[in-house]
Amino acid sequence: MKNSKTPISRRQILKALSASGAALVGTGLLHSKLALSAQLKMAKTKSDNILIWIILRGAWDGLNVVVPYGDPYYYQHRPTLGIEANELLKIDGLFGFNPALKQMHQMYKDRELSFAHAIASPYRSRSHFDGQKILENGTQKPNEPSGWLNRLIGIDKHHKAIAIDRVLPLILQGDAMTDSWYPNRLDEQQFETELLQEMLANNPSLSKSFAQAIKIENMTSQMGADKNQAKNIKALTKQAARFLKSDDENSPNIVALELSGWDTHAGQGTLNGRLANNLKRLETAIISLKQNLGQKWQKTVIIGCSEFGRTVKQNGTGGTDHGTGSALLLAGGAINGGQIITDWPSLKPSSLFEGRDLQPTMDVRSVFKTILIEHLEITQSDAEQIFPQSAAAKPLDNIIS
Amino acid sequence: MTFNNAQIACHRFGLGARPDEIMLATQMGGQLFLQSQLAHYQVQPEPIASLPTSAELMAEAATIKLSLRQTTNKNAKQNINKTARKQAQAVYLQAIDIRHKLAISSQQSFNERLVYFWQNHFAVSAQKQSVRFLAASFENEAIRQNVMGRFADMLIASTQHPAMQLYLDNFRSIGPDSKLGKKQNKGLNENLAREILELHTLGVQGGYEQKDVIAFANMLTGWGVDYQTVRGFRFNKNAHQGQPAEFLGKNYSQKGMRQALAGLNHLAVHASTAKHIATKLAQHFAGTHNQQLTKSLVDELETSFNHTQGQLKPLYEILINHGACWQAAPLRFRTPYEWIIALLRAAGNVKIPANAMLNLLKNMGQQTYFVSSPAGWPDEDNYWNSPAAMIQKWQNSKRFSQIVNKNVTQYVQNILGENIDQHTLLAMQKAGKKNTQLTMLFLSEQLQFR
């Protein structure tokens, strides 16, 4: 952004604008068409293995998602917010699924869904915003500006990622090229495209955004995306699956989605209420992804997780406040499902983190690194580079099939 | 691409140049142009003054609540609720329409930017149904009244405003040992206490612990809403914890409402608050293009905040006079709201239907007062500068070119004066049709950044 300015008089502007002519347009088009075809030749082959990242912004209450009903302290902490044992979709003597997750419970039985429990990022305070930053940048510092999926793509060019989002989430921000897409009604206007490409070439961030925007627009129109798509989860996940199934060499094998609304300070509910509603939305997303991915489901890993959990005790307003340890969802045909992966710390008051939160006994980066190594074929040393200073968070056995 | 002095005054400080503003700022010099806006700050600019106050809105809500209590019939109740939701939506739509009109027409748009800055700092979201009808009156009362005053006054006004009480749940928070707490077995809600510490005052690294959050939440119990008082706020001593608290290493044994007031007054002049506010203001205007300059700006703002115990006007004067804010390079990426408003301001007295405006903002992910969290809209370029945003802008450029479509040359003169970037000019030359010319201009670096 260091170009010089030359003051131009109003008269010059007038003259320049009225003198716009066909000859000039012609050279511009020719020039950018050549540039475009050169770009297409640089396309690379992509990985077959799919990763879908669903960030559950707002901190979900892991204790009421996968409920430790067998822990003798659970109902003491949650006299009215605890979910009755006979309502739960039981797994074993300790855990049961929230009754809103009927289809996901079946997937668990079919061994294509697992949860990790009592898990957290390295973040140990209770700000949503810093917590999300650390979850997405994969470091211990909220101000690190690049996301861990972006670093992954920087290291291994077989992977390409897209965010189904109006903006670019931190997990995809950074030096490597990533895309974002959201439904819109843009008509194809090749002429404007080429003019804009040329005009914006001077500004790195704008030209990068524009190039990505065009690529994605072309992809969606080839695949016949419904251009009036509403922002509803079915449509968004269906489109995500289309991107992932595309044979286009530029299409992504990694998708970042988000579901927010988990910050249940009040009105959390048990069988009904905010948490149950949100869980149903999440289930809709998972089922829709499975249906729309078809054969590719077998090569898919879905991660669903939050920045942290919520207090073990219910608060005074029918909800829970910001906590620490929580649950993490894994789904997909490529996982070794049907497991609750946990070293359960107990809900005994003396075992709680700072006397109030579920004590984390596992680091989310252990799960992420395992997926990078076993599913996305990243070497362990590259995984350590993607998650700096995380050596203590060792990869896990048996979570990927 | 670079901006000149008048462009920086109108676009980086203000919300974009109105016709003749570039010329005025050039004649006066950018600094003086901005100083004179500060000097002419109006608490309630013309169209805002006509909007209903919180008191009026709360009184209406009280009538609705009363009729709900007096009705036993389920259907009738449903009808009342439906009408109430419709009314709240109408109040919201009217208020944002007027906000947008003021943004487009204001001759003191630097002042408007400052109002927006603080509104976003103390964000309340109309996404929450119970807050929607008050979102605008929060801005027009708690914020506009105090923009040129003391930070402490704004903090207290914000905390006591019914919109904030409702948004961050404090009206439900009950001291466990209070009369009500014992009788109903109800308890604390930490939400407001935490966000005041984290977002409004000290900042997340500001040196508080979980026990401070709890202590402060206890101090704030009893603060709530009342649909029948003038300000919509009330202190309910039956819900107040009413015990001495140790908060940030100090003892607070004041009785009743005075306890949390003392806490707020302490927070408002705390050194961490000074740093937090200084950092956010500097980021809003100077970004991180030149980290050394930004740091020197932060230091100066922080020192002033500490010296004056949180007087706000001196901070704006520092912004106006510090080199960090006058770098010729583009420093900040415009949010969708800023981009839309800037395009419309330059068009003169343009008429855009309220619904069209609402839909534009919705499509671009920044519907007025619909912030997605208490942290407000992210004030970060990377959040907004994305491929999806580019497509949305491109799509909407066609609409804007129809709205603006008069004399392209005059429009360029209005928005940029004599200094138009060569690349933009070239693209406009090639574009041919007026609409395409304007699309080039709207998407140019010079208009997407400030």
Coordinates of C-alpha atoms in Angstrom, one line a residue, chain B:
Chain B
M1 CA -2.7 5.1 -2.2
T2 CA -2.7 7.9 0.2
F3 CA -5.2 10.2 1.8
N4 CA -4.7 13.9 2.2
N5 CA -5.4 16.0 5.3
A6 CA -9.0 16.9 4.4
Q7 CA -9.8 13.3 3.4
I8 CA -8.5 12.0 6.7
A9 CA -10.6 14.6 8.6
C10 CA -13.8 13.7 6.7
H11 CA -13.3 9.9 6.3
R12 CA -11.1 8.6 9.1
F13 CA -12.4 10.9 11.8
G14 CA -15.9 11.6 10.4
L15 CA -18.3 9.2 8.7
G16 CA -17.4 10.3 5.2
A17 CA -17.5 13.6 3.3
R18 CA -20.8 15.4 2.6
P19 CA -20.9 17.6 -0.5
D20 CA -18.6 20.6 0.2
E21 CA -17.1 19.1 3.3
I22 CA -13.8 18.2 1.6
M23 CA -13.6 21.9 0.5
L24 CA -14.4 23.2 3.9
A25 CA -11.9 20.9 5.6
T26 CA -9.3 21.9 3.1
Q27 CA -9.9 25.6 3.8
M28 CA -10.0 25.3 7.6
G29 CA -7.4 22.6 7.8
G30 CA -8.4 19.1 9.1
Q31 CA -7.6 19.8 12.8
L32 CA -9.6 23.0 13.0
F33 CA -12.5 21.4 11.1
L34 CA -12.7 18.7 13.7
Q35 CA -12.1 21.0 16.7
S36 CA -15.1 23.0 15.6
Q37 CA -17.3 19.9 15.5
L38 CA -16.3 19.1 19.1
A39 CA -17.1 22.6 20.1
H40 CA -20.6 22.3 18.5
Y41 CA -21.5 19.0 20.0
Q42 CA -25.3 18.6 20.4
V43 CA -26.5 16.1 23.0
Q44 CA -29.8 15.6 21.2
P45 CA -29.4 16.5 17.5
E46 CA -32.7 17.4 15.8
P47 CA -34.2 14.1 14.6
I48 CA -33.1 12.2 17.8
A49 CA -34.9 14.6 20.1
S50 CA -38.2 13.5 18.6
L51 CA -37.8 9.9 19.6
P52 CA -39.5 8.5 22.7
T53 CA -37.5 8.4 25.9
S54 CA -36.8 5.2 28.0
A55 CA -39.2 6.5 30.5
E56 CA -42.0 6.7 28.0
L57 CA -41.2 3.4 26.5
M58 CA -41.0 1.7 29.9
A59 CA -44.3 3.3 30.9
E60 CA -45.9 1.7 27.8
A61 CA -44.3 -1.6 28.6
A62 CA -45.8 -1.3 32.2
T63 CA -49.3 -0.9 30.7
I64 CA -48.8 -4.0 28.7
K65 CA -47.5 -6.0 31.7
L66 CA -50.5 -4.8 33.7
S67 CA -53.0 -5.9 31.1
L68 CA -51.2 -9.3 30.9
R69 CA -51.6 -9.7 34.7
Q70 CA -55.3 -8.8 34.5
T71 CA -56.0 -11.3 31.7
T72 CA -56.5 -14.9 32.5
N73 CA -57.6 -16.0 29.0
K74 CA -54.7 -17.7 27.2
N75 CA -55.6 -16.4 23.8
A76 CA -56.0 -12.9 25.0
K77 CA -52.6 -13.1 26.6
Q78 CA -51.1 -14.4 23.3
N79 CA -52.7 -11.5 21.5
I80 CA -51.3 -8.9 23.9
N81 CA -47.8 -10.4 23.6
K82 CA -48.1 -10.4 19.9
T83 CA -49.1 -6.8 19.8
A84 CA -46.3 -5.9 22.2
R85 CA -43.7 -7.6 20.0
K86 CA -45.0 -5.7 17.0
Q87 CA -44.9 -2.4 18.9
A88 CA -41.3 -3.1 20.1
Q89 CA -40.3 -3.8 16.5
A90 CA -42.0 -0.6 15.3
V91 CA -40.1 1.4 18.0
Y92 CA -36.9 -0.2 16.9
L93 CA -37.5 0.5 13.2
Q94 CA -38.4 4.1 13.7
A95 CA -35.3 4.7 15.9
I96 CA -32.8 3.1 13.4
D97 CA -34.4 5.0 10.5
I98 CA -33.7 8.2 12.4
R99 CA -30.2 7.1 13.3
H100 CA -29.4 6.4 9.7
K101 CA -30.8 9.7 8.5
L102 CA -28.7 11.5 11.1
A103 CA -25.6 9.6 10.1
I104 CA -26.2 10.6 6.4
S105 CA -27.0 14.2 7.1
S106 CA -24.9 15.2 10.1
Q107 CA -22.5 18.1 9.8
Q108 CA -20.7 16.9 12.9
S109 CA -20.0 13.3 11.8
F110 CA -16.9 13.1 14.0
N111 CA -19.2 13.5 17.0
E112 CA -21.4 10.8 15.6
R113 CA -18.4 8.5 15.2
L114 CA -17.6 9.1 18.9
V115 CA -21.2 8.3 19.9
Y116 CA -20.9 5.0 17.9
F117 CA -17.5 4.2 19.5
W118 CA -19.0 4.4 23.0
Q119 CA -22.2 2.7 22.1
N120 CA -20.2 -0.2 20.8
H121 CA -18.0 -0.1 23.9
F122 CA -21.1 -0.4 26.1
A123 CA -22.9 -2.7 23.6
V124 CA -26.5 -3.8 24.3
S125 CA -28.0 -6.0 21.6
A126 CA -31.5 -5.7 20.1
Q127 CA -31.1 -9.3 19.2
K128 CA -32.5 -9.9 22.6
Q129 CA -36.2 -9.4 22.3
S130 CA -36.7 -7.8 25.7
V131 CA -34.0 -5.2 24.9
R132 CA -35.1 -4.3 21.4
F133 CA -37.4 -1.4 22.2
L134 CA -34.7 0.2 24.4
A135 CA -31.6 -0.2 22.2
A136 CA -31.8 3.2 20.7
S137 CA -32.8 5.1 23.8
F138 CA -29.8 3.5 25.5
E139 CA -27.6 5.2 23.0
N140 CA -29.5 8.4 23.0
E141 CA -29.5 8.7 26.8
A142 CA -26.6 6.8 28.5
I143 CA -24.2 7.5 25.7
R144 CA -25.1 10.9 24.0
Q145 CA -25.5 12.6 27.4
N146 CA -22.0 11.8 28.4
V147 CA -19.8 11.7 25.3
M148 CA -18.2 15.0 26.1
G149 CA -18.2 14.5 29.9
R150 CA -16.7 12.1 32.4
F151 CA -16.2 8.3 31.8
A152 CA -17.5 7.6 35.3
D153 CA -20.9 9.3 34.5
M154 CA -21.2 7.2 31.3
L155 CA -20.3 4.0 33.1
I156 CA -22.9 4.7 35.8
A157 CA -25.6 5.8 33.3
S158 CA -24.9 2.7 31.2
T159 CA -25.0 0.3 34.2
Q160 CA -28.3 1.8 35.5
H161 CA -30.0 1.9 32.1
P162 CA -32.8 -0.6 31.9
A163 CA -31.4 -1.8 28.5
M164 CA -28.2 -2.9 30.1
Q165 CA -29.9 -4.3 33.2
L166 CA -32.1 -6.4 30.9
Y167 CA -29.4 -7.4 28.4
L168 CA -26.9 -8.7 30.9
D169 CA -29.4 -10.2 33.3
N170 CA -28.5 -8.2 36.4
F171 CA -32.2 -7.4 37.1
R172 CA -32.6 -11.1 37.8
S173 CA -29.5 -11.4 40.1
I174 CA -30.4 -11.8 43.7
G175 CA -28.1 -11.7 46.8
P176 CA -28.2 -15.2 48.2
D177 CA -28.4 -13.8 51.7
S178 CA -30.9 -11.1 50.9
K179 CA -34.6 -11.2 51.9
L180 CA -35.7 -12.4 48.5
G181 CA -32.7 -14.7 48.1
K182 CA -33.6 -16.5 51.3
K183 CA -37.3 -16.6 50.7
Q184 CA -37.2 -17.7 47.1
N185 CA -33.9 -19.6 47.2
K186 CA -32.6 -17.6 44.3
G187 CA -29.1 -16.3 43.7
L188 CA -26.5 -14.5 41.8
N189 CA -26.0 -13.9 38.1
E190 CA -22.4 -12.8 37.3
N191 CA -23.0 -11.7 33.8
L192 CA -23.2 -7.9 34.2
A193 CA -20.5 -7.8 36.9
R194 CA -18.1 -9.7 34.7
E195 CA -18.7 -7.8 31.5
I196 CA -18.3 -4.4 33.3
L197 CA -14.9 -5.6 34.5
E198 CA -13.8 -7.3 31.3
L199 CA -15.4 -5.1 28.6
H200 CA -16.4 -1.7 30.1
T201 CA -13.6 -0.9 32.5
L202 CA -10.5 -2.8 33.5
G203 CA -10.2 -5.1 30.4
V204 CA -9.5 -8.8 30.4
Q205 CA -5.9 -8.4 31.5
G206 CA -6.9 -5.6 34.0
G207 CA -5.9 -7.5 37.1
Y208 CA -9.1 -8.9 38.6
E209 CA -9.9 -12.4 39.7
Q210 CA -12.9 -14.6 39.9
K211 CA -13.5 -13.6 43.5
D212 CA -13.7 -10.0 42.4
V213 CA -16.4 -10.9 39.8
I214 CA -18.4 -12.5 42.6
A215 CA -17.8 -9.7 45.0
F216 CA -18.9 -7.1 42.4
A217 CA -21.9 -9.2 41.4
N218 CA -23.0 -9.2 45.0
M219 CA -22.5 -5.5 45.3
L220 CA -24.7 -5.1 42.2
T221 CA -27.6 -7.1 43.5
G222 CA -30.7 -5.1 43.9
W223 CA -29.9 -3.0 40.8
G224 CA -32.7 -3.6 38.4
V225 CA -35.5 -2.3 36.3
D226 CA -38.7 -0.6 37.1
Y227 CA -41.3 0.0 34.5
Q228 CA -42.8 2.9 36.4
T229 CA -40.0 5.2 37.4
V230 CA -38.7 8.1 35.4
R231 CA -35.4 6.4 34.4
G232 CA -36.7 2.8 34.3
F233 CA -34.1 1.9 36.9
R234 CA -34.7 0.9 40.5
F235 CA -32.8 -0.3 43.5
N236 CA -34.6 -3.1 45.3
K237 CA -33.1 -3.5 48.8
N238 CA -34.9 -6.8 49.3
A239 CA -32.7 -8.3 46.6
H240 CA -29.5 -6.7 47.7
Q241 CA -26.9 -8.9 49.3
G242 CA -26.2 -6.1 51.8
Q243 CA -22.9 -7.4 53.2
P244 CA -19.5 -5.7 53.2
A245 CA -17.5 -6.9 50.2
E246 CA -13.8 -7.1 49.4
F247 CA -13.5 -6.0 45.9
L248 CA -10.1 -5.5 44.1
G249 CA -8.4 -5.4 47.5
K250 CA -10.6 -2.7 49.0
N251 CA -13.4 -3.0 51.5
Y252 CA -16.8 -1.8 50.5
S253 CA -19.2 -1.5 53.4
Q254 CA -21.5 1.2 52.0
K255 CA -25.2 0.6 52.5
G256 CA -27.6 -0.2 49.7
M257 CA -27.0 1.2 46.2
R258 CA -24.1 3.3 47.3
Q259 CA -21.9 0.1 47.6
A260 CA -21.9 -0.7 43.8
L261 CA -21.8 3.1 43.0
A262 CA -18.6 3.3 45.0
G263 CA -17.3 0.3 43.1
L264 CA -18.2 1.8 39.7
N265 CA -16.6 5.1 40.7
H266 CA -13.4 3.3 41.6
L267 CA -13.4 1.3 38.4
A268 CA -14.0 4.4 36.3
V269 CA -10.7 6.0 37.3
H270 CA -8.6 2.8 37.7
A271 CA -5.3 2.7 35.9
S272 CA -6.3 -0.5 34.0
T273 CA -9.4 1.3 32.7
A274 CA -7.3 4.2 31.5
K275 CA -5.1 1.7 29.6
H276 CA -8.1 -0.2 28.2
I277 CA -9.9 2.8 26.9
A278 CA -6.7 4.4 25.5
T279 CA -5.9 1.2 23.6
K280 CA -9.4 0.9 22.1
L281 CA -9.5 4.5 21.1
A282 CA -6.1 4.4 19.5
Q283 CA -7.0 1.2 17.6
H284 CA -10.2 2.7 16.3
F285 CA -8.4 5.6 14.7
A286 CA -4.8 4.6 14.1
G287 CA -4.9 0.8 13.9
T288 CA -1.6 -1.0 13.9
H289 CA -0.1 0.3 10.6
N290 CA 2.8 2.0 12.6
Q291 CA 3.0 0.3 15.9
Q292 CA 5.4 2.8 17.4
L293 CA 3.2 5.8 16.6
T294 CA 0.1 3.9 17.9
K295 CA 1.9 3.1 21.1
S296 CA 2.9 6.8 21.6
L297 CA -0.8 7.7 21.0
V298 CA -1.9 5.1 23.6
D299 CA 0.6 6.5 26.1
E300 CA -0.6 10.0 25.6
L301 CA -4.3 9.1 25.9
E302 CA -3.7 6.9 29.0
T303 CA -1.7 9.7 30.8
S304 CA -4.5 12.2 30.1
F305 CA -7.2 9.8 31.3
N306 CA -5.3 9.3 34.5
H307 CA -4.6 13.0 35.0
T308 CA -8.1 14.2 34.4
Q309 CA -9.8 11.2 36.2
G310 CA -11.4 10.1 33.0
Q311 CA -12.5 13.4 31.3
L312 CA -13.3 12.3 27.7
K313 CA -13.1 15.5 25.7
P314 CA -9.3 15.9 26.2
L315 CA -8.9 12.4 24.7
Y316 CA -10.6 13.5 21.5
E317 CA -8.3 16.6 21.4
I318 CA -5.3 14.3 21.6
L319 CA -6.6 12.2 18.7
I320 CA -7.1 15.3 16.7
N321 CA -3.5 16.5 17.3
H322 CA -1.5 13.2 17.3
G323 CA 0.5 12.2 14.2
A324 CA -0.6 8.6 14.6
C325 CA -4.1 9.5 13.3
W326 CA -2.8 11.6 10.4
Q327 CA -0.7 9.0 8.6
A328 CA -1.4 9.3 4.9
A329 CA -1.7 5.5 4.4
P330 CA -5.1 3.9 4.8
L331 CA -5.2 2.8 8.5
R332 CA -8.5 1.1 9.0
F333 CA -10.9 -1.1 6.9
R334 CA -14.4 0.3 7.0
T335 CA -17.1 -1.8 8.6
P336 CA -20.2 -2.4 6.3
Y337 CA -22.1 0.3 8.2
E338 CA -19.3 2.8 7.8
W339 CA -19.0 2.0 4.1
I340 CA -22.7 2.3 3.4
I341 CA -23.0 5.6 5.3
A342 CA -20.0 7.1 3.6
L343 CA -21.4 6.3 0.1
L344 CA -24.7 7.9 1.0
R345 CA -23.3 11.0 2.6
A346 CA -21.5 12.0 -0.5
A347 CA -24.7 11.8 -2.5
G348 CA -26.2 14.8 -0.8
N349 CA -29.8 14.7 0.2
V350 CA -30.4 11.2 -1.0
K351 CA -33.6 9.3 0.0
I352 CA -33.3 5.6 0.8
P353 CA -36.3 3.8 2.1
A354 CA -35.9 2.6 5.7
N355 CA -36.6 -1.0 4.7
A356 CA -34.0 -1.0 1.9
M357 CA -31.4 0.4 4.4
L358 CA -32.3 -2.3 6.9
N359 CA -31.9 -5.1 4.3
L360 CA -28.6 -3.7 3.1
L361 CA -27.2 -3.7 6.6
K362 CA -28.6 -7.2 7.3
N363 CA -27.1 -8.7 4.2
M364 CA -23.7 -7.2 5.0
G365 CA -23.8 -8.6 8.6
Q366 CA -24.1 -5.4 10.6
Q367 CA -27.7 -4.7 11.3
T368 CA -27.9 -1.6 13.5
Y369 CA -28.0 -2.5 17.3
F370 CA -27.9 -6.3 16.5
V371 CA -24.4 -6.8 17.8
S372 CA -23.7 -10.5 18.4
S373 CA -22.1 -10.2 21.8
P374 CA -21.6 -7.7 24.7
A375 CA -18.2 -7.0 23.3
G376 CA -19.8 -5.1 20.4
W377 CA -18.8 -5.3 16.8
P378 CA -15.1 -6.4 16.5
D379 CA -13.0 -3.3 15.8
E380 CA -10.6 -5.4 13.7
D381 CA -9.9 -5.1 10.0
N382 CA -9.4 -8.9 9.6
Y383 CA -12.9 -9.5 10.8
W384 CA -14.5 -7.5 8.1
N385 CA -12.1 -7.7 5.2
S386 CA -13.1 -11.1 3.8
P387 CA -14.0 -12.6 0.4
A388 CA -17.7 -12.9 1.4
A389 CA -17.8 -9.2 2.4
M390 CA -16.3 -8.3 -1.0
I391 CA -19.1 -10.2 -2.8
Q392 CA -21.8 -8.5 -0.7
K393 CA -20.3 -5.1 -1.4
W394 CA -20.1 -5.8 -5.0
Q395 CA -23.7 -7.0 -5.1
N396 CA -24.9 -3.9 -3.2
S397 CA -22.8 -1.5 -5.3
K398 CA -25.3 -2.0 -8.1
R399 CA -28.1 -0.8 -5.8
F400 CA -26.0 2.1 -4.6
S401 CA -25.2 3.2 -8.0
Q402 CA -28.9 3.4 -8.8
I403 CA -29.5 5.5 -5.7
V404 CA -26.5 7.8 -6.3
N405 CA -26.8 7.9 -10.1
K406 CA -26.7 11.5 -10.9
N407 CA -23.5 13.1 -12.0
V408 CA -20.5 10.8 -11.5
T409 CA -18.0 13.5 -11.8
Q410 CA -19.7 15.6 -9.2
Y411 CA -20.0 12.6 -6.9
V412 CA -16.3 11.9 -7.1
Q413 CA -15.6 15.5 -6.3
N414 CA -18.0 15.3 -3.3
I415 CA -16.5 12.2 -1.8
L416 CA -12.8 12.6 -2.6
G417 CA -12.2 16.2 -3.7
E418 CA -9.2 16.4 -6.1
N419 CA -7.2 13.5 -4.8
I420 CA -8.5 10.3 -6.5
D421 CA -6.2 7.3 -6.7
Q422 CA -4.8 6.6 -10.2
H423 CA -5.9 3.0 -10.3
T424 CA -9.5 3.9 -9.5
L425 CA -9.5 6.6 -12.1
L426 CA -8.2 4.2 -14.7
A427 CA -10.8 1.5 -13.9
M428 CA -13.5 4.2 -14.0
Q429 CA -12.3 5.3 -17.4
K430 CA -12.6 1.8 -18.8
A431 CA -15.9 1.1 -17.2
G432 CA -17.9 3.2 -19.6
K433 CA -21.4 3.0 -18.1
K434 CA -22.2 5.2 -15.1
N435 CA -23.2 2.3 -13.0
T436 CA -20.1 0.4 -13.6
Q437 CA -18.0 3.5 -13.0
L438 CA -19.6 3.9 -9.6
T439 CA -19.1 0.3 -8.8
M440 CA -15.4 0.7 -9.4
L441 CA -15.3 3.8 -7.2
F442 CA -17.3 2.1 -4.3
L443 CA -15.0 -0.9 -4.3
S444 CA -11.8 1.1 -4.6
E445 CA -9.2 0.9 -1.9
Q446 CA -9.8 4.6 -1.2
L447 CA -13.4 4.0 -0.3
Q448 CA -13.1 0.6 1.4
F449 CA -10.4 1.9 3.8
R450 CA -10.3 5.0 5.9

